[in-house]
Coordinates of C-alpha atoms and ligand atoms in Angstrom, one line a residue:
S27 CA 0.1 0.0 -0.2
L28 CA 2.6 2.2 0.3
Y29 CA 4.9 1.4 -2.6
S30 CA 1.5 2.8 -4.5
H31 CA 2.4 6.2 -3.4
K32 CA 6.1 6.6 -3.3
E33 CA 5.7 10.2 -3.3
I34 CA 4.8 10.0 0.4
F35 CA 8.7 9.7 1.1
L36 CA 8.8 13.3 0.5
R37 CA 6.3 14.0 3.3
E38 CA 8.0 11.7 5.8
L39 CA 11.3 13.6 5.2
I40 CA 10.1 17.3 5.3
S41 CA 8.2 15.8 8.3
N42 CA 11.1 14.9 10.1
A43 CA 13.0 17.9 9.2
S44 CA 10.1 19.9 10.5
D45 CA 10.2 18.1 13.9
A46 CA 13.9 18.6 14.0
I47 CA 13.5 22.3 13.6
D48 CA 10.6 22.3 16.5
K49 CA 13.0 20.9 18.6
A50 CA 15.8 23.3 17.8
R51 CA 13.3 26.3 18.2
Y52 CA 12.4 25.1 21.4
E53 CA 15.4 24.5 22.7
S54 CA 17.0 27.7 21.6
L55 CA 14.3 29.5 23.6
T56 CA 16.6 28.6 26.8
D57 CA 19.9 28.2 25.2
Q58 CA 20.5 31.1 22.4
S59 CA 23.8 29.7 21.1
L60 CA 21.5 26.7 19.5
A61 CA 20.3 29.2 17.2
E62 CA 23.8 29.5 15.5
G63 CA 23.7 33.0 14.2
G64 CA 19.8 32.9 14.0
E65 CA 19.3 32.4 10.2
E66 CA 15.7 31.7 9.5
W67 CA 14.6 28.2 10.3
K68 CA 13.6 26.4 7.0
V69 CA 13.3 23.2 4.8
Q70 CA 15.1 23.1 1.7
L71 CA 15.2 20.9 -1.3
V72 CA 18.1 20.6 -3.7
A73 CA 17.5 18.7 -6.9
D74 CA 20.4 17.9 -8.7
K75 CA 19.8 16.6 -12.1
E76 CA 23.3 15.9 -13.1
A77 CA 24.1 13.9 -9.9
G78 CA 20.5 12.3 -9.8
T79 CA 20.5 13.3 -6.2
L80 CA 17.4 15.0 -4.2
T81 CA 18.5 16.5 -0.8
V82 CA 16.2 17.4 1.8
R83 CA 18.2 20.2 4.4
D84 CA 17.0 21.2 7.6
N85 CA 18.8 23.6 10.1
G86 CA 17.2 22.1 13.1
I87 CA 18.5 20.3 16.0
G88 CA 20.6 17.8 14.0
M89 CA 22.0 14.2 15.5
T90 CA 24.9 13.4 17.3
R91 CA 26.8 10.2 16.3
D92 CA 25.1 7.9 18.7
E93 CA 21.7 9.6 17.8
A94 CA 22.3 9.0 14.3
V95 CA 23.2 5.1 15.2
E96 CA 20.0 5.1 17.6
A97 CA 17.6 6.4 15.3
L98 CA 18.9 5.5 11.6
G99 CA 20.6 2.4 12.5
T100 CA 18.7 -0.6 11.4
I101 CA 18.4 -2.9 14.6
A102 CA 18.3 -0.1 17.1
H103 CA 15.7 1.9 15.9
S104 CA 12.8 1.6 18.0
G105 CA 9.8 -0.5 16.6
T106 CA 12.2 -2.3 14.0
K107 CA 12.2 -5.4 15.7
E108 CA 8.4 -5.3 16.1
F109 CA 8.1 -4.1 12.8
M110 CA 10.3 -7.2 11.5
K111 CA 7.8 -9.4 13.6
L112 CA 4.8 -8.3 12.2
L113 CA 5.8 -8.7 8.7
E114 CA 6.4 -12.0 9.1
S115 CA 3.1 -12.6 10.8
R116 CA -0.1 -13.9 9.3
E117 CA -2.0 -10.9 10.3
V118 CA -0.1 -8.6 8.3
K119 CA 0.0 -10.8 4.7
D120 CA -3.9 -11.1 4.9
N121 CA -3.8 -7.5 5.8
P122 CA -0.8 -5.2 4.2
D123 CA -2.7 -2.0 5.3
L124 CA -1.5 -2.8 8.9
I125 CA 2.1 -1.9 7.9
G126 CA 1.1 1.7 7.7
Q127 CA 0.9 1.8 11.6
F128 CA 4.5 1.4 11.8
G129 CA 6.8 4.6 11.8
V130 CA 7.9 3.7 8.7
G131 CA 8.7 7.3 8.2
F132 CA 12.4 7.6 7.3
Y133 CA 12.6 4.2 5.8
S134 CA 10.1 5.0 3.3
A135 CA 13.3 7.1 1.5
F136 CA 14.0 3.6 0.3
M137 CA 11.1 3.4 -2.0
V138 CA 12.7 5.9 -4.5
A139 CA 16.6 6.0 -3.6
D140 CA 19.3 3.2 -4.2
K141 CA 21.4 4.9 -1.7
V142 CA 20.4 7.4 1.5
T143 CA 23.3 9.4 3.1
V144 CA 22.5 11.6 6.2
V145 CA 25.2 14.3 6.6
T146 CA 24.0 15.9 10.1
R147 CA 25.6 18.1 12.8
K148 CA 24.0 18.6 16.6
A149 CA 23.0 22.1 17.2
G150 CA 25.8 23.6 19.3
A151 CA 28.4 21.3 18.2
D152 CA 31.8 22.1 16.5
A153 CA 31.7 22.1 13.0
K154 CA 34.3 19.2 12.9
H155 CA 32.0 17.0 14.9
A156 CA 29.5 16.1 12.2
V157 CA 28.6 12.3 11.1
A158 CA 27.9 11.0 7.7
W159 CA 25.4 8.0 7.6
A160 CA 24.8 5.9 4.6
S161 CA 23.2 2.9 3.0
D162 CA 22.1 1.4 0.1
A163 CA 19.3 -0.6 1.6
D164 CA 21.2 -3.9 2.0
G165 CA 20.8 -4.1 5.5
T166 CA 23.7 -2.5 6.7
Y167 CA 25.3 0.9 7.0
T168 CA 28.6 2.9 7.2
L169 CA 29.2 5.8 9.4
E170 CA 32.2 8.3 9.2
D171 CA 33.3 11.5 10.7
T172 CA 33.0 14.7 8.9
E173 CA 32.8 18.3 8.5
K174 CA 29.6 20.6 8.2
A175 CA 29.7 24.1 8.4
T176 CA 25.9 24.6 9.6
K177 CA 23.8 22.8 12.1
G178 CA 20.9 20.6 11.2
T179 CA 20.6 17.8 8.5
D180 CA 20.9 16.8 4.9
V181 CA 19.3 13.8 4.0
I182 CA 20.7 12.9 0.3
L183 CA 18.9 10.4 -1.8
T184 CA 20.2 8.9 -4.8
L185 CA 17.2 8.3 -6.9
K186 CA 16.6 5.1 -8.4
E187 CA 16.2 5.1 -12.3
D188 CA 12.4 5.2 -12.5
A189 CA 12.3 7.9 -9.6
K190 CA 13.9 10.6 -11.8
D191 CA 10.7 12.5 -11.9
F192 CA 11.3 13.9 -8.2
L193 CA 13.7 15.8 -9.4
E194 CA 11.6 17.9 -11.3
E195 CA 10.2 21.5 -9.8
Y196 CA 6.6 21.0 -10.7
E197 CA 6.5 17.3 -9.5
L198 CA 8.1 18.4 -5.9
R199 CA 6.2 21.8 -5.8
K200 CA 3.0 19.3 -6.5
I201 CA 3.9 17.0 -3.6
V202 CA 4.5 19.5 -1.1
K203 CA 1.6 21.2 -1.8
Q204 CA -0.4 18.2 -1.0
Y205 CA 1.2 16.6 1.5
S206 CA 3.1 19.4 3.6
D207 CA 1.3 22.5 3.0
F208 CA 0.5 23.2 6.4
I209 CA 4.2 22.8 7.5
E210 CA 4.8 26.0 9.7
Y211 CA 8.2 26.7 8.4
P212 CA 9.0 27.4 4.7
V213 CA 9.7 24.7 2.7
V214 CA 11.9 26.3 -0.1
M215 CA 13.8 25.5 -3.5
D216 CA 15.7 27.4 -5.7
V217 CA 13.9 27.9 -8.9
T218 CA 15.2 29.0 -12.5
R219 CA 13.3 30.7 -14.6
S220 CA 14.1 32.6 -18.0
V221 CA 13.2 36.2 -17.5
P222 CA 13.6 39.2 -20.4
D223 CA 17.1 40.4 -20.2
P224 CA 16.9 44.0 -18.7
E225 CA 19.5 45.0 -21.5
D226 CA 18.2 43.8 -24.0
K227 CA 14.4 43.0 -24.2
E228 CA 14.6 40.8 -27.3
K229 CA 16.6 38.1 -25.2
S230 CA 16.0 36.3 -22.1
V231 CA 18.6 35.5 -19.4
E232 CA 18.0 32.7 -16.5
E233 CA 17.3 33.5 -13.1
T234 CA 17.5 31.5 -9.9
K235 CA 15.4 32.7 -7.0
E236 CA 14.6 30.7 -3.6
E237 CA 10.8 30.3 -3.6
T238 CA 8.6 29.0 -0.9
L239 CA 6.4 26.1 -1.8
N240 CA 4.0 25.8 1.3
S241 CA 1.4 28.1 2.7
R242 CA 2.9 27.5 5.9
K243 CA -0.7 28.3 7.3
A244 CA -1.2 26.6 10.9
I245 CA -3.9 24.5 10.1
W246 CA -5.5 24.3 13.3
L247 CA -5.7 27.9 13.4
K248 CA -7.7 28.5 10.2
D249 CA -11.4 28.1 9.9
K250 CA -12.7 25.1 9.5
S251 CA -14.3 26.1 6.5
E252 CA -11.0 26.7 4.9
I253 CA -10.0 23.3 5.1
T254 CA -10.4 20.4 3.0
E255 CA -10.4 16.8 4.2
E256 CA -7.5 15.8 2.4
E257 CA -5.8 18.8 4.3
Y258 CA -7.0 17.3 7.7
N259 CA -6.0 13.9 6.9
E260 CA -2.4 15.1 5.7
F261 CA -1.9 16.9 8.9
Y262 CA -3.3 14.1 10.9
K263 CA -0.2 11.9 9.4
H264 CA 2.1 14.4 10.4
V265 CA 1.3 14.8 13.9
S266 CA 0.5 10.9 14.6
H267 CA 3.2 9.4 12.3
D268 CA 0.3 7.2 11.2
F269 CA -0.2 6.2 7.6
T270 CA -3.8 5.7 7.6
D271 CA -6.3 8.4 7.4
P272 CA -8.2 9.2 10.9
A273 CA -11.4 8.0 11.7
R274 CA -13.0 11.4 13.1
T275 CA -11.6 14.8 13.3
I276 CA -12.3 17.3 16.2
H277 CA -11.8 20.9 15.4
Y278 CA -12.7 23.8 17.9
R279 CA -11.8 27.0 19.1
A280 CA -12.8 27.4 23.0
E281 CA -13.4 31.0 24.3
G282 CA -14.1 32.0 27.6
T283 CA -11.9 32.0 30.7
V284 CA -9.2 30.1 29.0
E285 CA -8.9 30.2 25.3
F286 CA -7.4 27.9 23.0
Q287 CA -7.3 26.0 19.8
A288 CA -7.7 22.1 19.6
L289 CA -7.4 19.9 16.5
L290 CA -7.5 16.6 17.6
Y291 CA -8.0 12.9 15.6
L292 CA -9.4 9.5 16.7
P293 CA -7.2 7.0 14.5
Q294 CA -8.5 4.1 12.9
K295 CA -5.9 1.4 13.9
R296 CA -4.6 0.8 17.2
P297 CA -0.7 1.6 16.9
F298 CA 1.6 -1.4 17.7
D299 CA 3.0 0.0 20.6
I300 CA -0.1 1.5 22.4
F301 CA 0.1 -1.0 25.6
Y302 CA 4.0 -0.1 26.1
Q303 CA 4.7 1.2 29.2
D304 CA 6.3 4.3 27.5
Y305 CA 3.8 5.3 25.0
K306 CA 3.6 8.9 24.7
V307 CA -0.1 10.5 25.6
G308 CA -1.3 13.4 25.0
P309 CA -1.5 16.1 22.1
T310 CA 1.3 18.6 20.7
L311 CA 1.4 21.6 22.6
Y312 CA 1.9 25.1 21.1
V313 CA 2.3 28.1 22.7
R314 CA 1.9 31.4 20.7
R315 CA 2.9 28.9 17.4
V316 CA 5.9 27.7 18.9
Q317 CA 5.8 24.2 19.8
I318 CA 6.4 23.5 23.5
M319 CA 6.4 19.7 23.5
D320 CA 5.4 17.0 21.1
H321 CA 3.4 15.4 23.8
C322 CA 1.4 17.0 26.5
E323 CA 0.4 14.1 29.0
A324 CA -1.1 16.7 31.2
M325 CA -3.8 17.4 28.7
L326 CA -5.5 14.2 28.3
P327 CA -6.1 11.2 30.5
S328 CA -4.3 8.3 30.0
Y329 CA -7.4 6.3 28.6
L330 CA -7.5 8.8 25.7
R331 CA -4.1 8.1 24.6
F332 CA -5.0 6.9 21.2
V333 CA -6.2 10.8 20.6
K334 CA -3.6 12.6 18.5
G335 CA -3.3 16.3 17.4
V336 CA -2.5 20.1 18.3
V337 CA -3.6 22.2 21.1
E338 CA -2.5 25.7 21.0
S339 CA -3.2 28.5 24.3
S340 CA -1.9 31.6 24.1
D341 CA -3.0 31.8 27.9
L342 CA 0.2 29.7 28.7
P343 CA 3.9 31.0 29.0
L344 CA 6.5 30.0 26.4
N345 CA 8.7 29.1 29.0
V346 CA 6.3 26.3 30.7
S347 CA 7.8 23.1 31.6
R348 CA 6.4 19.9 32.1
E349 CA 6.4 20.4 36.1
M350 CA 4.5 23.4 35.7
L351 CA 1.8 22.0 33.6
Q352 CA 1.2 19.6 36.6
D353 CA -1.0 21.4 38.7
N354 CA -1.7 24.4 36.4
R355 CA -5.4 25.8 36.3
I356 CA -5.1 26.4 32.8
V357 CA -4.0 23.0 31.9
E358 CA -6.7 21.7 34.3
V359 CA -9.4 23.8 32.3
I360 CA -8.2 22.5 29.0
R361 CA -8.1 18.9 29.9
K362 CA -11.5 18.8 31.0
N363 CA -12.8 20.5 27.8
L364 CA -11.1 18.3 25.9
T365 CA -12.0 15.0 27.5
K366 CA -15.4 16.1 27.3
K367 CA -15.3 16.8 23.6
V368 CA -13.6 13.5 22.8
L369 CA -16.4 11.6 25.0
D370 CA -19.1 13.7 23.1
T371 CA -17.7 12.6 19.9
L372 CA -17.7 9.1 20.5
A373 CA -21.3 9.4 22.0
A374 CA -22.2 10.8 18.7
M375 CA -20.7 8.5 16.6
K376 CA -22.1 5.8 18.6
K377 CA -25.5 7.5 17.9
D378 CA -24.9 8.3 14.3
D379 CA -22.7 5.4 12.7
L380 CA -22.7 2.3 15.2
E381 CA -21.2 0.3 12.5
A382 CA -17.9 2.9 12.5
Y383 CA -18.2 3.1 16.3
G384 CA -18.4 -0.7 16.2
T385 CA -15.1 -0.6 14.7
F386 CA -13.6 2.2 16.4
Y387 CA -14.1 0.0 19.5
E388 CA -12.8 -2.9 18.2
E389 CA -9.2 -1.1 18.2
F390 CA -9.5 1.0 21.3
G391 CA -12.4 0.0 23.4
R392 CA -10.1 -1.6 25.8
I393 CA -8.3 1.6 26.1
L394 CA -11.2 3.8 26.8
K395 CA -12.7 0.9 29.4
E396 CA -9.5 2.1 31.9
G397 CA -11.5 5.3 32.1
I398 CA -14.3 3.6 34.3
H399 CA -11.6 2.7 36.8
H400 CA -9.3 6.0 36.7
D401 CA -12.1 8.6 35.8
F402 CA -14.6 8.1 38.6
E403 CA -16.5 11.4 37.6
R404 CA -17.2 10.4 34.2
K405 CA -17.4 6.7 34.7
D406 CA -21.3 6.7 34.0
T407 CA -20.6 8.7 30.6
I408 CA -17.9 5.9 29.6
A409 CA -19.9 3.4 30.6
D410 CA -22.9 4.7 28.2
L411 CA -19.7 3.9 25.6
L412 CA -19.0 0.5 26.4
L413 CA -20.1 -2.8 24.3
F414 CA -20.3 -6.4 24.8
E415 CA -21.5 -9.3 23.3
S416 CA -24.4 -11.3 25.0
T417 CA -25.5 -14.8 25.3
K418 CA -28.6 -13.1 22.9
T419 CA -26.2 -11.3 20.3
E420 CA -24.9 -12.9 17.3
A421 CA -21.1 -13.5 17.5
G422 CA -18.9 -10.3 17.0
K423 CA -22.3 -8.3 17.4
K424 CA -22.0 -6.0 20.3
I425 CA -24.7 -4.2 22.3
T426 CA -24.7 -1.2 24.8
L427 CA -25.5 -1.5 28.4
A428 CA -28.0 0.7 27.9
E429 CA -29.6 -2.0 25.5
Y430 CA -29.2 -4.7 27.9
V431 CA -31.3 -2.7 30.4
G432 CA -33.6 -1.8 28.2
R433 CA -34.6 -5.3 27.4
M434 CA -34.3 -6.9 30.6
P435 CA -37.7 -8.7 31.8
E436 CA -39.5 -6.5 34.6
D437 CA -38.7 -9.1 37.3
Q438 CA -34.9 -9.2 36.5
K439 CA -33.3 -7.0 39.2
E440 CA -29.7 -7.4 37.9
I441 CA -27.5 -7.0 35.0
Y442 CA -25.6 -10.5 34.4
Y443 CA -22.2 -11.1 33.4
I444 CA -19.7 -13.8 32.7
T445 CA -15.9 -13.5 32.1
G446 CA -14.1 -16.0 30.1
A447 CA -11.1 -16.1 27.8
D448 CA -13.7 -16.1 24.6
R449 CA -17.2 -16.5 23.5
A450 CA -16.9 -20.0 23.1
A451 CA -15.8 -20.6 26.4
A452 CA -18.0 -18.5 28.2
E453 CA -21.1 -20.2 26.6
S454 CA -20.3 -23.8 27.2
S455 CA -19.6 -22.7 30.6
P456 CA -21.9 -24.8 33.0
Y457 CA -22.2 -21.2 35.1
L458 CA -24.8 -20.4 32.3
E459 CA -27.0 -23.5 32.5
V460 CA -29.8 -21.8 34.8
F461 CA -29.6 -18.7 32.4
K462 CA -30.2 -20.9 29.6
E463 CA -33.0 -22.3 30.9
K464 CA -34.6 -19.3 32.1
D465 CA -33.7 -17.9 29.2
I466 CA -32.0 -14.5 30.6
E467 CA -29.3 -12.7 28.7
V468 CA -26.1 -12.4 30.0
L469 CA -23.3 -10.2 29.1
I470 CA -20.1 -12.1 27.7
M471 CA -16.9 -10.2 28.7
T472 CA -13.5 -11.2 27.4
D473 CA -11.2 -8.4 28.0
D474 CA -8.6 -9.9 31.1
F475 CA -9.3 -6.6 33.1
D476 CA -13.2 -6.6 32.9
D477 CA -14.0 -8.0 36.1
I478 CA -12.4 -5.2 37.8
I479 CA -13.8 -2.7 35.6
I480 CA -17.3 -4.0 36.7
S481 CA -16.5 -4.1 40.0
G482 CA -15.2 -0.5 39.9
L483 CA -18.6 0.6 37.9
G484 CA -20.8 -1.6 40.6
A485 CA -24.1 -0.7 38.8
Y486 CA -25.4 0.9 35.6
K487 CA -28.7 2.7 35.6
E488 CA -29.2 1.6 39.0
K489 CA -29.0 -2.3 38.3
E490 CA -26.1 -3.6 40.0
F491 CA -23.7 -6.1 38.2
Q492 CA -23.7 -9.8 39.1
S493 CA -21.1 -12.5 38.2
A494 CA -22.4 -15.7 36.7
I495 CA -19.4 -17.2 38.4
K496 CA -19.3 -15.5 41.4
G497 CA -21.6 -15.6 44.9
D498 CA -24.7 -17.2 45.5
L499 CA -27.3 -16.8 42.4
D500 CA -31.0 -16.5 43.4
L501 CA -33.0 -17.1 40.3
G502 CA -36.2 -17.5 42.1
D503 CA -35.9 -21.3 42.6
E504 CA -39.2 -22.0 44.9
K505 CA -37.8 -25.3 46.0
K506 CA -34.4 -24.3 47.0
E507 CA -35.1 -24.1 50.7
E508 CA -36.5 -27.4 50.6
K509 CA -33.6 -28.9 48.9
K510 CA -31.4 -27.6 51.5
K511 CA -33.1 -29.5 54.1
E512 CA -33.4 -32.5 52.4
Y513 CA -29.5 -32.6 51.0
G514 CA -28.3 -31.0 54.0
D515 CA -26.4 -33.8 55.8
L516 CA -25.0 -35.1 52.5
L517 CA -23.6 -31.5 52.3
E518 CA -22.1 -31.8 55.6
L519 CA -20.1 -34.9 54.9
M520 CA -19.0 -33.1 51.5
K521 CA -17.7 -30.2 53.4
E522 CA -16.1 -32.0 55.9
E523 CA -14.4 -34.4 53.4
L524 CA -13.1 -31.0 51.4
K525 CA -12.8 -29.1 54.3
D526 CA -9.2 -28.0 53.4
L527 CA -10.1 -27.1 49.7
V528 CA -13.2 -25.1 50.0
G529 CA -15.0 -22.9 52.3
E530 CA -18.3 -24.3 51.6
V531 CA -20.5 -26.5 50.1
R532 CA -24.3 -25.6 49.0
I533 CA -27.1 -25.8 46.9
S534 CA -26.4 -24.4 43.6
G535 CA -28.6 -21.8 42.1
R536 CA -27.1 -22.0 38.6
L537 CA -26.6 -25.5 37.7
K538 CA -28.9 -27.6 35.5
D539 CA -27.0 -30.4 33.3
S540 CA -23.7 -30.3 35.7
A541 CA -23.3 -32.0 38.7
V542 CA -21.1 -29.4 40.7
C543 CA -19.1 -26.3 39.8
L544 CA -16.7 -24.1 41.5
V545 CA -17.5 -20.5 42.4
A546 CA -15.8 -17.5 44.0
G547 CA -17.1 -15.6 46.8
E548 CA -19.0 -12.4 45.9
H549 CA -16.0 -10.6 46.9
D550 CA -13.4 -12.6 45.5
L551 CA -11.2 -11.8 43.0
D552 CA -12.5 -13.4 39.4
P553 CA -10.5 -16.7 38.7
K554 CA -9.3 -15.2 35.5
M555 CA -7.7 -12.2 36.8
A556 CA -6.5 -14.5 39.9
K557 CA -4.7 -16.3 37.3
M558 CA -3.4 -13.1 35.6
F559 CA -2.0 -11.8 38.7
E560 CA -0.4 -14.9 39.6
A561 CA 1.3 -14.8 36.3
M562 CA 2.8 -11.5 36.9
G563 CA 4.4 -13.0 39.9
Q564 CA 1.9 -11.4 42.7
D565 CA 0.3 -13.0 45.6
V566 CA -3.0 -13.2 45.2
P567 CA -5.3 -13.8 48.5
K568 CA -6.7 -17.3 48.1
G569 CA -10.1 -16.3 49.0
Q570 CA -12.6 -19.1 50.1
R571 CA -14.1 -21.2 47.1
V572 CA -17.3 -22.6 47.1
L573 CA -18.5 -25.9 45.9
E574 CA -21.9 -25.9 44.4
V575 CA -24.1 -28.8 44.1
N576 CA -27.0 -29.8 41.7
P577 CA -29.7 -31.6 43.7
D578 CA -31.6 -32.1 40.6
H579 CA -28.7 -34.4 39.1
D580 CA -29.0 -38.1 39.1
L581 CA -25.6 -38.8 40.8
I582 CA -26.1 -36.4 43.5
A583 CA -29.4 -38.0 44.0
R584 CA -28.0 -41.5 44.2
M585 CA -25.1 -40.2 46.3
K586 CA -27.9 -39.0 48.8
G587 CA -29.1 -42.6 48.7
L588 CA -25.8 -44.3 49.3
F589 CA -25.4 -41.8 52.2
A590 CA -28.8 -43.0 53.8
A591 CA -28.0 -46.6 53.6
D592 CA -24.3 -46.0 55.0
K593 CA -22.8 -42.8 56.4
E594 CA -19.2 -44.1 56.5
S595 CA -19.0 -45.4 53.1
G596 CA -15.5 -45.3 51.5
Q597 CA -17.2 -45.0 48.0
L598 CA -18.8 -42.1 49.0
K599 CA -15.8 -40.4 50.2
E600 CA -14.0 -41.3 47.0
Y601 CA -16.9 -39.9 44.9
V602 CA -16.7 -36.6 46.9
G603 CA -12.9 -36.2 45.7
L604 CA -13.8 -37.1 42.0
L605 CA -16.6 -34.6 42.4
Y606 CA -14.3 -32.1 43.3
D607 CA -11.4 -32.8 40.6
Q608 CA -14.5 -32.6 37.9
A609 CA -15.3 -29.0 39.3
L610 CA -11.6 -28.0 38.3
L611 CA -11.7 -29.5 35.0
L612 CA -14.9 -27.4 34.0
E613 CA -12.8 -24.5 35.1
G614 CA -9.9 -25.5 33.0
V615 CA -7.7 -26.3 35.7
M616 CA -6.0 -30.2 36.0
P617 CA -7.5 -32.6 38.8
R618 CA -5.5 -32.4 41.6
D619 CA -3.6 -35.6 41.1
P620 CA -4.5 -36.3 37.3
V621 CA -2.9 -39.8 37.0
A622 CA -5.0 -40.9 40.2
F623 CA -8.0 -39.3 39.1
A624 CA -7.9 -41.1 35.6
K625 CA -7.1 -44.3 37.5
T626 CA -10.1 -43.9 39.9
L627 CA -12.2 -43.1 37.0
S628 CA -11.4 -46.2 35.1
T629 CA -12.3 -48.7 37.7
L630 CA -15.4 -46.6 38.0
M631 CA -16.1 -47.3 34.5
A632 CA -15.2 -50.8 34.2
E633 CA -17.8 -51.3 36.9
G634 CA -20.4 -49.7 34.8
V635 CA -19.5 -51.5 31.8
D636 CA -22.0 -54.1 31.1
A637 CA -20.1 -57.2 29.8
D638 CA -23.2 -59.1 28.8
Ligands
ADP3 P1 9.5 9.0 13.3 O1 9.8 10.5 12.9 O2 8.0 8.5 13.6 O3 10.3 9.1 14.9 P2 11.3 8.3 11.7 O4 11.7 7.1 11.0 O5 10.6 9.4 10.6 O6 10.2 8.0 13.0 O7 12.8 8.9 12.2 C1 13.5 8.1 13.1 C2 14.2 8.9 13.9 O8 15.3 9.5 13.1 C3 13.5 10.3 14.3 O9 12.8 9.9 15.8 C4 14.6 11.2 14.5 O10 15.3 11.0 16.1 C5 15.7 10.9 13.5 N1 15.7 11.9 12.7 C6 15.2 11.5 11.2 N2 15.4 12.6 10.4 C7 15.8 13.4 10.9 C8 16.3 15.2 11.1 N3 16.0 15.5 9.8 N4 16.8 15.6 12.0 C9 17.0 15.0 13.1 N5 16.8 13.9 13.4 C10 16.1 13.1 12.4
MG4 MG1 9.1 10.4 10.8

């Protein structure tokens, strides 16, 4: 998908040059010497037809030797390993668009160049301390010390035979206009024209002048009506380093006690590194048209970390630091406003185009959901944005909590949910037997931390959540009390027999086909979460599990018979142990002693097989 638009290499290189100037300009606010003579910040294109090279030059921050190795060296480059892994994966082979999610940035130069040379010098370093990095796309590179009179970076492309078009003025002009028009620094090029000779009007002479190819208007400061969708999309790619168009664009100006402009985007695809610890949160912050930081994490909560874009406020001082932003009143106002705007946009998207919202939710729902846990004030607003499958939806189709509550029968008091690895596992679970029988809808939750989220939420529209796999369920079985009495003695024996393993043995309100199951206490950790914490090496409070028994099951009835005949029966005790192991199996856990379990089972089967 990249190769069909080879010209985007120029967008990437100009974008990098602009990033480098942003950094130099910001740092020179506090360290004048970095401006080095203070010539005008700019990106320069130099097309040399004789040499067949196109140079993208900037007078930005530049790179030290180490930085060049780190940033451009093939293996060390952040994300490269992930990228190579991804390329080999099935997912990408079926879905080449995914490649776009990687910051292929600089490497896109190799689509049009046989050789790429980067000559760079860090701003503030001595002219002798420059470095030349070069590679001809064979997976290796060379690195040499060199001299460079001016700070910044030259990226020199030796163009491929079929890419020589990129030396033509009209072609470069067109590409810059299309992809980089909003870049705030001038993108300039020497342009040679024939002009009438001032000496002799009959003749003409060649005149070379530096021309600026982009309009340089900060797109977020413009009026909405002046901006085309393409312009919005290209700007998104510049700020997000993404290759895919955004799903939604949010552009507005806030007026009032705090004034600011915001241009925010909701991406289509989840970046591969969004779950990494060091993923950068927040929009780029501008103060009076100077970029102050590329990610201002104080401006957006981490559960909205998928949002990209720019915020500009002239109410903040130019020398604002990250520390200052932490407890800043103005930032707090902006953060509240942006958060509300993004959540409102998602709500509108859900209302107007549920399918698009569903697609978005597949990518980012898991992240958005974190907000229930972290943003107490807005947890109900976020709850309205959640989607879940249920036992009554088609596989893959999701409903909102409002829909669930809306179709709850009158006498249903609680919102039922089941947590599990996937839909199939949840559906075949013995914990749903009674729900199936009574035709009660149960939400299916498959994200690993869903149980924590739901506990945090507590209730939705005053209906409390009840896990199908935790606590005592009472779905209105009138005979339950009777059965409790009837089976009381047998349950006592089972309890005594299993006293080191379970806290309680009781008549089940959830089983119809299975004989037994294990449940967690109402306030215990969900078994799936417990496993996750254990895998992370954390101590998990064991909680007191409960063994539930189905009195309507033939086996339990027969055991009761056996108990009545002989309270001390060794066989009965053996059965109790087997039942416990079965309950483990139903949870996907190994029996305590698999070998012994299999042996006992075989013996029992042998007794049951009729030889006649
Ligand atoms: P990204 O821009 O998403 O970080 P790129 O592949 O485009 O990824 O660039 C990789 C890195 O190389 C940049 O993060 C930056 O550190 C460095 N780099 C690239 N071009 C320049 C430049 N013109 N000046 C300074 N550093 C640059
Ligand atoms: Mg880049």
